[in-house]
C-alpha positions as YAML, in Angstrom:
chain: A
units: angstrom
residues:
- id: 1
  name: MET
  ca: [-44.51, -14.84, -3.60]
- id: 2
  name: ARG
  ca: [-46.40, -17.96, -4.60]
- id: 3
  name: ILE
  ca: [-46.14, -21.04, -2.33]
- id: 4
  name: GLN
  ca: [-47.16, -24.50, -3.52]
- id: 5
  name: PRO
  ca: [-46.40, -28.10, -2.47]
- id: 6
  name: LEU
  ca: [-43.49, -29.89, -4.09]
- id: 7
  name: LYS
  ca: [-44.31, -32.37, -6.81]
- id: 8
  name: ARG
  ca: [-44.54, -35.85, -5.32]
- id: 9
  name: ALA
  ca: [-44.36, -39.28, -6.90]
- id: 10
  name: PRO
  ca: [-47.63, -41.22, -7.22]
- id: 11
  name: GLY
  ca: [-48.38, -43.06, -3.98]
- id: 12
  name: ALA
  ca: [-45.92, -41.00, -1.94]
- id: 13
  name: ALA
  ca: [-46.74, -40.15, 1.68]
- id: 14
  name: VAL
  ca: [-44.31, -37.22, 1.84]
- id: 15
  name: ASP
  ca: [-45.89, -34.50, 3.97]
- id: 16
  name: PHE
  ca: [-43.16, -31.85, 3.80]
- id: 17
  name: GLY
  ca: [-41.66, -29.50, 1.24]
- id: 18
  name: VAL
  ca: [-42.88, -26.52, -0.79]
- id: 19
  name: GLU
  ca: [-41.80, -24.46, -3.79]
- id: 20
  name: ILE
  ca: [-41.70, -20.67, -3.51]
- id: 21
  name: ASP
  ca: [-41.81, -18.73, -6.77]
- id: 22
  name: ASP
  ca: [-41.32, -15.09, -7.70]
- id: 23
  name: VAL
  ca: [-38.65, -14.18, -5.17]
- id: 24
  name: ASP
  ca: [-35.25, -12.60, -5.84]
- id: 25
  name: LEU
  ca: [-32.88, -14.11, -3.28]
- id: 26
  name: GLU
  ca: [-30.15, -11.69, -4.35]
- id: 27
  name: ASN
  ca: [-32.25, -8.78, -3.07]
- id: 28
  name: ILE
  ca: [-34.64, -10.31, -0.55]
- id: 29
  name: THR
  ca: [-36.70, -7.97, 1.66]
- id: 30
  name: ASP
  ca: [-37.27, -8.36, 5.39]
- id: 31
  name: GLU
  ca: [-40.95, -9.11, 4.76]
- id: 32
  name: GLU
  ca: [-40.10, -11.82, 2.22]
- id: 33
  name: PHE
  ca: [-37.54, -13.35, 4.55]
- id: 34
  name: ALA
  ca: [-40.05, -13.51, 7.40]
- id: 35
  name: ILE
  ca: [-42.47, -15.46, 5.18]
- id: 36
  name: ILE
  ca: [-39.73, -17.83, 4.04]
- id: 37
  name: GLN
  ca: [-38.55, -18.42, 7.61]
- id: 38
  name: ILE
  ca: [-42.02, -19.31, 8.87]
- id: 39
  name: THR
  ca: [-42.63, -21.50, 5.83]
- id: 40
  name: LEU
  ca: [-39.35, -23.34, 6.32]
- id: 41
  name: TYR
  ca: [-40.12, -24.33, 9.91]
- id: 42
  name: HIS
  ca: [-43.57, -25.57, 8.92]
- id: 43
  name: LYS
  ca: [-42.50, -27.39, 5.73]
- id: 44
  name: HIS
  ca: [-38.77, -28.13, 6.34]
- id: 45
  name: VAL
  ca: [-37.70, -28.08, 2.66]
- id: 46
  name: VAL
  ca: [-38.14, -25.04, 0.40]
- id: 47
  name: LEU
  ca: [-37.34, -25.03, -3.32]
- id: 48
  name: PHE
  ca: [-36.55, -21.85, -5.25]
- id: 49
  name: LYS
  ca: [-36.39, -22.24, -9.04]
- id: 50
  name: ASP
  ca: [-34.21, -20.27, -11.50]
- id: 51
  name: GLN
  ca: [-31.59, -19.01, -9.06]
- id: 52
  name: GLN
  ca: [-28.66, -19.36, -11.49]
- id: 53
  name: ASN
  ca: [-27.65, -15.74, -10.99]
- id: 54
  name: ILE
  ca: [-27.49, -15.64, -7.20]
- id: 55
  name: SER
  ca: [-23.96, -14.76, -6.11]
- id: 56
  name: PRO
  ca: [-22.00, -16.76, -3.52]
- id: 57
  name: GLN
  ca: [-22.12, -13.69, -1.28]
- id: 58
  name: ALA
  ca: [-25.91, -13.48, -1.49]
- id: 59
  name: GLN
  ca: [-26.22, -17.23, -0.83]
- id: 60
  name: TYR
  ca: [-24.03, -16.85, 2.27]
- id: 61
  name: GLU
  ca: [-25.95, -13.78, 3.49]
- id: 62
  name: PHE
  ca: [-29.31, -15.51, 2.98]
- id: 63
  name: THR
  ca: [-28.10, -18.58, 4.91]
- id: 64
  name: LYS
  ca: [-26.70, -16.42, 7.71]
- id: 65
  name: ARG
  ca: [-30.02, -14.60, 8.23]
- id: 66
  name: PHE
  ca: [-31.38, -17.74, 9.89]
- id: 67
  name: ASP
  ca: [-28.67, -17.49, 12.57]
- id: 68
  name: PRO
  ca: [-27.04, -14.03, 12.45]
- id: 69
  name: ALA
  ca: [-24.70, -14.73, 15.40]
- id: 70
  name: THR
  ca: [-22.66, -17.31, 13.48]
- id: 71
  name: ASP
  ca: [-20.15, -17.07, 10.65]
- id: 72
  name: GLN
  ca: [-18.17, -20.34, 10.46]
- id: 73
  name: TYR
  ca: [-18.74, -23.08, 7.90]
- id: 74
  name: GLY
  ca: [-20.72, -25.85, 9.58]
- id: 75
  name: HIS
  ca: [-18.00, -28.49, 9.48]
- id: 76
  name: GLY
  ca: [-15.17, -26.16, 10.44]
- id: 77
  name: LYS
  ca: [-11.69, -26.60, 9.02]
- id: 78
  name: GLU
  ca: [-10.79, -29.75, 10.96]
- id: 79
  name: SER
  ca: [-13.98, -31.69, 10.29]
- id: 80
  name: ARG
  ca: [-13.98, -30.59, 6.67]
- id: 81
  name: ASN
  ca: [-10.49, -32.06, 6.20]
- id: 82
  name: GLN
  ca: [-11.63, -35.38, 7.69]
- id: 83
  name: ILE
  ca: [-14.61, -35.89, 5.37]
- id: 84
  name: LYS
  ca: [-13.74, -38.29, 2.57]
- id: 85
  name: ARG
  ca: [-14.90, -36.03, -0.23]
- id: 86
  name: GLN
  ca: [-13.59, -32.87, -1.77]
- id: 87
  name: LEU
  ca: [-15.10, -29.61, -0.52]
- id: 88
  name: LEU
  ca: [-13.73, -26.42, -2.05]
- id: 89
  name: GLY
  ca: [-14.56, -23.01, -0.66]
- id: 90
  name: VAL
  ca: [-15.40, -20.28, -3.16]
- id: 91
  name: PRO
  ca: [-12.51, -17.78, -3.25]
- id: 92
  name: GLY
  ca: [-13.66, -14.65, -1.43]
- id: 93
  name: GLN
  ca: [-16.61, -16.46, 0.20]
- id: 94
  name: PRO
  ca: [-15.11, -19.49, 1.98]
- id: 95
  name: GLN
  ca: [-18.34, -20.44, 3.76]
- id: 96
  name: VAL
  ca: [-19.81, -21.42, 0.38]
- id: 97
  name: MET
  ca: [-18.56, -24.79, -0.85]
- id: 98
  name: VAL
  ca: [-18.39, -26.12, -4.39]
- id: 99
  name: LYS
  ca: [-19.04, -29.85, -4.65]
- id: 100
  name: GLY
  ca: [-20.04, -32.29, -7.35]
- id: 101
  name: ASN
  ca: [-18.48, -34.58, -9.93]
- id: 102
  name: GLY
  ca: [-16.12, -34.32, -12.87]
- id: 103
  name: PHE
  ca: [-13.49, -31.92, -14.15]
- id: 104
  name: LEU
  ca: [-14.31, -28.25, -13.64]
- id: 105
  name: GLU
  ca: [-12.18, -25.97, -15.80]
- id: 106
  name: SER
  ca: [-13.22, -22.66, -14.27]
- id: 107
  name: TYR
  ca: [-15.90, -21.48, -11.83]
- id: 108
  name: GLN
  ca: [-16.09, -18.57, -9.38]
- id: 109
  name: GLY
  ca: [-12.30, -18.28, -9.15]
- id: 110
  name: LEU
  ca: [-11.64, -22.02, -8.97]
- id: 111
  name: GLU
  ca: [-9.48, -23.33, -11.81]
- id: 112
  name: ASN
  ca: [-8.87, -26.84, -13.11]
- id: 113
  name: VAL
  ca: [-10.30, -28.88, -10.23]
- id: 114
  name: THR
  ca: [-11.73, -32.39, -10.21]
- id: 115
  name: LEU
  ca: [-14.83, -32.98, -8.10]
- id: 116
  name: HIS
  ca: [-15.82, -36.39, -6.77]
- id: 117
  name: HIS
  ca: [-19.44, -37.45, -6.29]
- id: 118
  name: PRO
  ca: [-19.78, -39.64, -3.17]
- id: 119
  name: ASN
  ca: [-20.33, -43.20, -4.32]
- id: 120
  name: HIS
  ca: [-21.82, -45.96, -2.19]
- id: 121
  name: ARG
  ca: [-19.17, -48.33, -3.56]
- id: 122
  name: ARG
  ca: [-16.51, -46.53, -1.53]
- id: 123
  name: PHE
  ca: [-18.57, -46.55, 1.67]
- id: 124
  name: HIS
  ca: [-20.99, -49.49, 1.78]
- id: 125
  name: ARG
  ca: [-19.68, -52.84, 2.95]
- id: 126
  name: ASP
  ca: [-21.54, -54.82, 0.29]
- id: 127
  name: PRO
  ca: [-21.90, -52.57, -2.77]
- id: 128
  name: LEU
  ca: [-23.95, -53.29, -5.83]
- id: 129
  name: PRO
  ca: [-22.19, -55.09, -8.70]
- id: 130
  name: GLU
  ca: [-20.58, -52.58, -11.06]
- id: 131
  name: GLU
  ca: [-22.46, -53.98, -14.04]
- id: 132
  name: LYS
  ca: [-25.68, -52.69, -12.45]
- id: 133
  name: ASP
  ca: [-24.46, -49.08, -12.25]
- id: 134
  name: HIS
  ca: [-26.57, -47.94, -15.19]
- id: 135
  name: LEU
  ca: [-29.77, -49.26, -13.60]
- id: 136
  name: PHE
  ca: [-29.41, -49.27, -9.81]
- id: 137
  name: THR
  ca: [-27.90, -47.13, -7.10]
- id: 138
  name: ARG
  ca: [-28.06, -46.56, -3.33]
- id: 139
  name: PHE
  ca: [-28.57, -43.86, -0.76]
- id: 140
  name: PHE
  ca: [-24.98, -42.89, 0.08]
- id: 141
  name: ARG
  ca: [-25.25, -41.85, 3.75]
- id: 142
  name: TRP
  ca: [-28.24, -40.46, 5.63]
- id: 143
  name: HIS
  ca: [-27.03, -37.58, 7.78]
- id: 144
  name: ILE
  ca: [-27.47, -34.17, 9.36]
- id: 145
  name: ASP
  ca: [-25.05, -31.47, 8.20]
- id: 146
  name: ALA
  ca: [-22.84, -31.10, 11.27]
- id: 147
  name: ALA
  ca: [-19.27, -31.38, 12.53]
- id: 148
  name: LEU
  ca: [-20.60, -33.10, 15.71]
- id: 149
  name: TYR
  ca: [-17.42, -32.16, 17.56]
- id: 150
  name: ASP
  ca: [-16.88, -28.66, 18.98]
- id: 151
  name: LEU
  ca: [-19.39, -26.97, 16.65]
- id: 152
  name: TYR
  ca: [-23.19, -27.05, 16.97]
- id: 153
  name: PRO
  ca: [-25.23, -28.41, 14.02]
- id: 154
  name: PRO
  ca: [-26.18, -25.68, 11.50]
- id: 155
  name: LYS
  ca: [-29.79, -24.56, 11.61]
- id: 156
  name: VAL
  ca: [-30.22, -24.52, 7.84]
- id: 157
  name: THR
  ca: [-28.41, -25.47, 4.64]
- id: 158
  name: THR
  ca: [-28.73, -23.94, 1.19]
- id: 159
  name: LEU
  ca: [-27.85, -26.09, -1.82]
- id: 160
  name: MET
  ca: [-27.86, -24.72, -5.39]
- id: 161
  name: ALA
  ca: [-27.50, -26.64, -8.66]
- id: 162
  name: VAL
  ca: [-25.06, -25.02, -11.08]
- id: 163
  name: ARG
  ca: [-24.58, -27.94, -13.50]
- id: 164
  name: VAL
  ca: [-26.72, -31.08, -13.54]
- id: 165
  name: PRO
  ca: [-25.62, -34.17, -15.52]
- id: 166
  name: LYS
  ca: [-27.95, -35.77, -18.02]
- id: 167
  name: GLY
  ca: [-28.58, -39.49, -17.88]
- id: 168
  name: PRO
  ca: [-31.12, -42.26, -17.38]
- id: 169
  name: ARG
  ca: [-33.16, -42.66, -14.23]
- id: 170
  name: GLN
  ca: [-31.85, -45.11, -11.65]
- id: 171
  name: MET
  ca: [-33.59, -47.38, -9.18]
- id: 172
  name: ILE
  ca: [-32.56, -46.81, -5.57]
- id: 173
  name: SER
  ca: [-32.14, -50.25, -4.01]
- id: 174
  name: TYR
  ca: [-32.42, -50.78, -0.25]
- id: 175
  name: ASP
  ca: [-30.99, -54.34, -0.33]
- id: 176
  name: ASP
  ca: [-31.92, -54.99, 3.31]
- id: 177
  name: GLY
  ca: [-34.31, -57.89, 2.75]
- id: 178
  name: SER
  ca: [-37.37, -55.62, 2.60]
- id: 179
  name: GLY
  ca: [-37.58, -55.56, -1.18]
- id: 180
  name: ASP
  ca: [-37.89, -51.76, -1.01]
- id: 181
  name: THR
  ca: [-36.88, -49.73, -4.06]
- id: 182
  name: LEU
  ca: [-37.44, -46.15, -5.18]
- id: 183
  name: ASP
  ca: [-37.40, -44.83, -8.73]
- id: 184
  name: ALA
  ca: [-35.34, -41.64, -9.00]
- id: 185
  name: SER
  ca: [-33.62, -39.33, -11.44]
- id: 186
  name: LEU
  ca: [-29.86, -39.45, -11.93]
- id: 187
  name: ALA
  ca: [-28.08, -38.21, -8.78]
- id: 188
  name: PRO
  ca: [-30.93, -36.66, -6.78]
- id: 189
  name: THR
  ca: [-30.70, -35.44, -3.19]
- id: 190
  name: ALA
  ca: [-33.05, -37.40, -0.93]
- id: 191
  name: PHE
  ca: [-34.78, -36.03, 2.17]
- id: 192
  name: VAL
  ca: [-36.83, -37.55, 4.97]
- id: 193
  name: SER
  ca: [-38.68, -35.78, 7.77]
- id: 194
  name: GLY
  ca: [-37.33, -36.10, 11.30]
- id: 195
  name: GLN
  ca: [-40.78, -35.03, 12.49]
- id: 196
  name: LYS
  ca: [-42.39, -37.96, 10.63]
- id: 197
  name: MET
  ca: [-39.63, -40.20, 12.00]
- id: 198
  name: PHE
  ca: [-40.63, -39.25, 15.54]
- id: 199
  name: GLU
  ca: [-44.37, -39.45, 14.92]
- id: 200
  name: MET
  ca: [-44.05, -43.00, 13.56]
- id: 201
  name: LEU
  ca: [-42.57, -44.28, 16.83]
- id: 202
  name: SER
  ca: [-44.68, -46.14, 19.36]
- id: 203
  name: PRO
  ca: [-45.55, -44.24, 22.57]
- id: 204
  name: GLU
  ca: [-42.84, -46.20, 24.40]
- id: 205
  name: GLU
  ca: [-40.26, -45.39, 21.75]
- id: 206
  name: GLN
  ca: [-41.25, -41.72, 21.78]
- id: 207
  name: GLU
  ca: [-40.76, -41.56, 25.54]
- id: 208
  name: PHE
  ca: [-37.36, -43.26, 25.20]
- id: 209
  name: ALA
  ca: [-36.29, -40.82, 22.48]
- id: 210
  name: LYS
  ca: [-37.52, -37.75, 24.37]
- id: 211
  name: THR
  ca: [-35.64, -38.70, 27.54]
- id: 212
  name: SER
  ca: [-32.38, -39.90, 25.95]
- id: 213
  name: LYS
  ca: [-29.34, -38.15, 24.55]
- id: 214
  name: VAL
  ca: [-26.78, -39.30, 22.01]
- id: 215
  name: GLU
  ca: [-23.05, -38.86, 22.36]
- id: 216
  name: TYR
  ca: [-21.02, -38.48, 19.19]
- id: 217
  name: ALA
  ca: [-17.48, -39.73, 18.79]
- id: 218
  name: PRO
  ca: [-14.64, -37.20, 18.97]
- id: 219
  name: HIS
  ca: [-13.42, -36.29, 15.48]
- id: 220
  name: PRO
  ca: [-16.33, -38.45, 14.24]
- id: 221
  name: TYR
  ca: [-15.59, -38.46, 10.51]
- id: 222
  name: LEU
  ca: [-12.05, -39.65, 11.07]
- id: 223
  name: TRP
  ca: [-13.21, -42.08, 13.79]
- id: 224
  name: MET
  ca: [-15.67, -43.78, 11.42]
- id: 225
  name: SER
  ca: [-13.63, -43.43, 8.22]
- id: 226
  name: LYS
  ca: [-12.70, -47.12, 7.94]
- id: 227
  name: ALA
  ca: [-16.11, -48.47, 8.99]
- id: 228
  name: ARG
  ca: [-18.57, -49.52, 6.32]
- id: 229
  name: ALA
  ca: [-22.26, -48.74, 5.89]
- id: 230
  name: PHE
  ca: [-25.45, -50.71, 5.70]
- id: 231
  name: PRO
  ca: [-26.94, -50.99, 2.19]
- id: 232
  name: THR
  ca: [-29.66, -48.49, 3.16]
- id: 233
  name: GLY
  ca: [-26.99, -45.87, 3.96]
- id: 234
  name: LEU
  ca: [-28.52, -45.62, 7.44]
- id: 235
  name: GLY
  ca: [-25.61, -46.23, 9.79]
- id: 236
  name: LEU
  ca: [-22.66, -48.59, 10.02]
- id: 237
  name: TYR
  ca: [-21.73, -52.18, 10.67]
- id: 238
  name: SER
  ca: [-19.93, -52.73, 13.99]
- id: 239
  name: GLU
  ca: [-16.85, -54.69, 12.99]
- id: 240
  name: GLY
  ca: [-14.18, -53.02, 15.11]
- id: 241
  name: ARG
  ca: [-12.97, -50.83, 12.25]
- id: 242
  name: GLU
  ca: [-13.38, -47.49, 14.07]
- id: 243
  name: ILE
  ca: [-10.19, -45.53, 14.76]
- id: 244
  name: PRO
  ca: [-9.21, -45.88, 18.46]
- id: 245
  name: ASP
  ca: [-9.17, -42.69, 20.52]
- id: 246
  name: SER
  ca: [-5.43, -43.13, 20.99]
- id: 247
  name: ASP
  ca: [-4.92, -42.80, 17.22]
- id: 248
  name: LEU
  ca: [-7.17, -39.77, 16.78]
- id: 249
  name: PRO
  ca: [-5.95, -36.18, 16.96]
- id: 250
  name: SER
  ca: [-5.86, -34.64, 20.43]
- id: 251
  name: ILE
  ca: [-9.28, -34.90, 22.09]
- id: 252
  name: ASP
  ca: [-10.74, -32.05, 24.14]
- id: 253
  name: PRO
  ca: [-13.51, -33.60, 26.29]
- id: 254
  name: SER
  ca: [-15.34, -30.25, 26.40]
- id: 255
  name: LYS
  ca: [-15.79, -30.40, 22.62]
- id: 256
  name: ILE
  ca: [-17.49, -33.81, 22.56]
- id: 257
  name: GLN
  ca: [-21.12, -33.36, 21.52]
- id: 258
  name: ILE
  ca: [-23.88, -34.85, 23.70]
- id: 259
  name: LEU
  ca: [-27.14, -33.77, 22.12]
- id: 260
  name: PRO
  ca: [-30.83, -34.51, 22.63]
- id: 261
  name: MET
  ca: [-32.12, -37.37, 20.50]
- id: 262
  name: VAL
  ca: [-35.24, -35.29, 19.79]
- id: 263
  name: TRP
  ca: [-35.12, -31.64, 18.71]
- id: 264
  name: LYS
  ca: [-37.91, -29.09, 19.14]
- id: 265
  name: ASN
  ca: [-39.05, -26.95, 16.22]
- id: 266
  name: PRO
  ca: [-38.60, -23.27, 17.22]
- id: 267
  name: VAL
  ca: [-41.78, -22.18, 15.40]
- id: 268
  name: THR
  ca: [-44.27, -25.06, 15.63]
- id: 269
  name: GLY
  ca: [-43.00, -26.71, 18.82]
- id: 270
  name: LYS
  ca: [-43.21, -30.11, 17.11]
- id: 271
  name: LEU
  ca: [-40.55, -32.73, 17.75]
- id: 272
  name: SER
  ca: [-38.14, -34.36, 15.31]
- id: 273
  name: LEU
  ca: [-35.94, -37.41, 15.77]
- id: 274
  name: GLN
  ca: [-32.55, -35.99, 14.75]
- id: 275
  name: VAL
  ca: [-29.61, -38.40, 15.04]
- id: 276
  name: HIS
  ca: [-26.63, -38.78, 12.70]
- id: 277
  name: PRO
  ca: [-26.50, -42.59, 12.64]
- id: 278
  name: SER
  ca: [-22.93, -42.93, 11.36]
- id: 279
  name: CYS
  ca: [-21.29, -40.78, 14.02]
- id: 280
  name: VAL
  ca: [-23.19, -41.74, 17.19]
- id: 281
  name: ARG
  ca: [-21.20, -43.70, 19.79]
- id: 282
  name: LYS
  ca: [-23.18, -43.75, 23.05]
- id: 283
  name: ILE
  ca: [-26.72, -43.26, 24.35]
- id: 284
  name: HIS
  ca: [-27.28, -41.46, 27.66]
- id: 285
  name: LEU
  ca: [-30.47, -42.63, 29.38]
- id: 286
  name: ALA
  ca: [-32.86, -40.73, 31.62]
- id: 287
  name: ASP
  ca: [-31.67, -42.59, 34.74]
- id: 288
  name: GLY
  ca: [-28.10, -41.42, 34.20]
- id: 289
  name: SER
  ca: [-26.80, -44.71, 32.83]
- id: 290
  name: VAL
  ca: [-25.01, -44.90, 29.48]
- id: 291
  name: ILE
  ca: [-25.23, -47.51, 26.73]
- id: 292
  name: ASN
  ca: [-21.60, -47.94, 25.66]
- id: 293
  name: ASP
  ca: [-21.85, -51.03, 23.49]
- id: 294
  name: LEU
  ca: [-21.48, -49.66, 19.98]
- id: 295
  name: ALA
  ca: [-23.32, -52.48, 18.22]
- id: 296
  name: ARG
  ca: [-26.28, -52.09, 20.58]
- id: 297
  name: VAL
  ca: [-26.28, -48.30, 20.17]
- id: 298
  name: ARG
  ca: [-26.38, -48.63, 16.39]
- id: 299
  name: ASP
  ca: [-29.08, -51.27, 16.53]
- id: 300
  name: ILE
  ca: [-31.30, -49.05, 18.70]
- id: 301
  name: ILE
  ca: [-30.88, -46.02, 16.43]
- id: 302
  name: TYR
  ca: [-31.43, -48.06, 13.27]
- id: 303
  name: LYS
  ca: [-34.71, -49.50, 14.54]
- id: 304
  name: LEU
  ca: [-35.95, -46.03, 15.47]
- id: 305
  name: GLN
  ca: [-35.01, -44.47, 12.12]
- id: 306
  name: ARG
  ca: [-35.54, -47.19, 9.51]
- id: 307
  name: PRO
  ca: [-39.37, -46.99, 9.20]
- id: 308
  name: ALA
  ca: [-39.22, -43.33, 8.11]
- id: 309
  name: ILE
  ca: [-36.83, -43.93, 5.21]
- id: 310
  name: SER
  ca: [-39.26, -46.36, 3.57]
- id: 311
  name: PRO
  ca: [-39.82, -45.34, -0.07]
- id: 312
  name: GLN
  ca: [-43.18, -43.63, 0.42]
- id: 313
  name: TYR
  ca: [-41.67, -41.17, 2.92]
- id: 314
  name: VAL
  ca: [-38.62, -40.16, 0.84]
- id: 315
  name: TYR
  ca: [-38.54, -37.01, -1.28]
- id: 316
  name: ALA
  ca: [-35.80, -37.43, -3.89]
- id: 317
  name: HIS
  ca: [-35.36, -34.08, -5.62]
- id: 318
  name: ASP
  ca: [-34.97, -34.18, -9.39]
- id: 319
  name: TRP
  ca: [-32.53, -31.31, -9.88]
- id: 320
  name: SER
  ca: [-32.67, -28.70, -12.64]
- id: 321
  name: GLU
  ca: [-29.94, -26.13, -13.13]
- id: 322
  name: GLY
  ca: [-30.75, -23.06, -11.05]
- id: 323
  name: ASP
  ca: [-32.67, -24.94, -8.38]
- id: 324
  name: MET
  ca: [-31.83, -23.82, -4.85]
- id: 325
  name: ILE
  ca: [-33.09, -25.83, -1.91]
- id: 326
  name: LEU
  ca: [-33.20, -24.41, 1.59]
- id: 327
  name: PHE
  ca: [-33.71, -27.07, 4.25]
- id: 328
  name: ASN
  ca: [-34.26, -27.17, 7.99]
- id: 329
  name: ASN
  ca: [-31.16, -29.05, 9.14]
- id: 330
  name: HIS
  ca: [-32.80, -29.47, 12.56]
- id: 331
  name: GLY
  ca: [-35.84, -31.16, 11.02]
- id: 332
  name: VAL
  ca: [-34.74, -33.43, 8.16]
- id: 333
  name: LEU
  ca: [-32.12, -36.03, 7.32]
- id: 334
  name: HIS
  ca: [-30.76, -36.14, 3.79]
- id: 335
  name: THR
  ca: [-28.36, -37.99, 1.54]
- id: 336
  name: VAL
  ca: [-26.77, -37.71, -1.85]
- id: 337
  name: VAL
  ca: [-27.77, -40.50, -4.23]
- id: 338
  name: GLY
  ca: [-26.57, -41.85, -7.54]
- id: 339
  name: THR
  ca: [-23.70, -43.44, -9.39]
- id: 340
  name: LEU
  ca: [-21.96, -41.06, -11.80]
- id: 341
  name: GLN
  ca: [-19.26, -41.67, -14.37]
- id: 342
  name: PRO
  ca: [-16.12, -39.45, -14.23]
- id: 343
  name: ASN
  ca: [-17.19, -37.56, -17.37]
- id: 344
  name: MET
  ca: [-20.57, -36.56, -15.92]
- id: 345
  name: LEU
  ca: [-20.19, -32.98, -14.69]
- id: 346
  name: ARG
  ca: [-22.20, -32.09, -11.59]
- id: 347
  name: VAL
  ca: [-21.56, -28.75, -9.89]
- id: 348
  name: PHE
  ca: [-23.35, -27.54, -6.75]
- id: 349
  name: ARG
  ca: [-22.87, -24.74, -4.23]
- id: 350
  name: GLN
  ca: [-23.57, -25.49, -0.59]
- id: 351
  name: CYS
  ca: [-23.64, -23.21, 2.44]
- id: 352
  name: ASN
  ca: [-24.32, -23.95, 6.08]
- id: 353
  name: LEU
  ca: [-23.00, -22.28, 9.21]
- id: 354
  name: ALA
  ca: [-22.30, -23.84, 12.61]
- id: 355
  name: ALA
  ca: [-25.15, -22.82, 14.89]
- id: 356
  name: SER
  ca: [-24.63, -20.24, 17.61]
- id: 357
  name: GLU
  ca: [-26.51, -22.43, 20.11]
- id: 358
  name: PRO
  ca: [-27.26, -26.13, 20.60]
- id: 359
  name: PRO
  ca: [-30.51, -27.61, 19.28]
- id: 360
  name: ALA
  ca: [-33.39, -27.36, 21.73]
- id: 361
  name: GLY
  ca: [-34.57, -30.60, 23.27]
- id: 362
  name: PRO
  ca: [-38.19, -31.55, 24.00]
...
């Protein structure tokens, strides 16, 4: 296997991500897997080119090798149904999801389905004008792949490009008063390092993050479904639009997730700031007190996370058909990007499995 850094834009300060060539993921050996696993936890994002022929079963088995004790799709059935986008399991391999955009006549046993690319216009409070769609776009929603209720966040995710639409590059606009923009291909997937996010904090902020925990809302994707996002895609406005607990499905208090704000890398021991900003509801402090005010909670998390999504720290992957990305879901945040027209066909396969254990704190 040949390992080399990912291609980075001029002036970028991205310090994660590698490409691994000359590996057959359909028939991976134990020795090859051991190298990939170590590489992943040092570099967080691993790209494999020309994987068009990998089967859904092999993708699932490769993903599962990072956590052999688990077998359930990371969002579970309930959380999956609450996410406002279409996720279709591959017949015969339901842990592998097909997602994308446009009408798909036939693929892996799926017939005549329409996929919907997440669009910031349906989620951001103040979207870009439609006439700018051909030039500008937004980060949709920065997140960790996780149900955040009942199930632990998956350790890794694999994402493979089956069909990639052709079109002009778009400028990602932050629209938060900073003037920040980022040139990107049409509909990339953007990643930032949770490790960099932690390292950029002041010593006081690092101590706060290491000694605090975040509590996620029960049924978080339904709870936040009517709220609207900041233009950076990094969290939500607090306008009282969240679904009250009394209107949510039955809540089991034992399933509510209270997780460390900072997660420890199992190989390097380094720390990452890992918080899903759209689903967090409370912060538990070291002295046992709890910050319950939602607006304050969101403001604290935003200020901790925003520096690390500045353009120079973002890796926006320019997809080619056959690309498979493996990423450390306990070490990066990511988001879909781009504004696609209904006739632009985008087909991806995704697999992640709810972890068999909670993420390790500092």
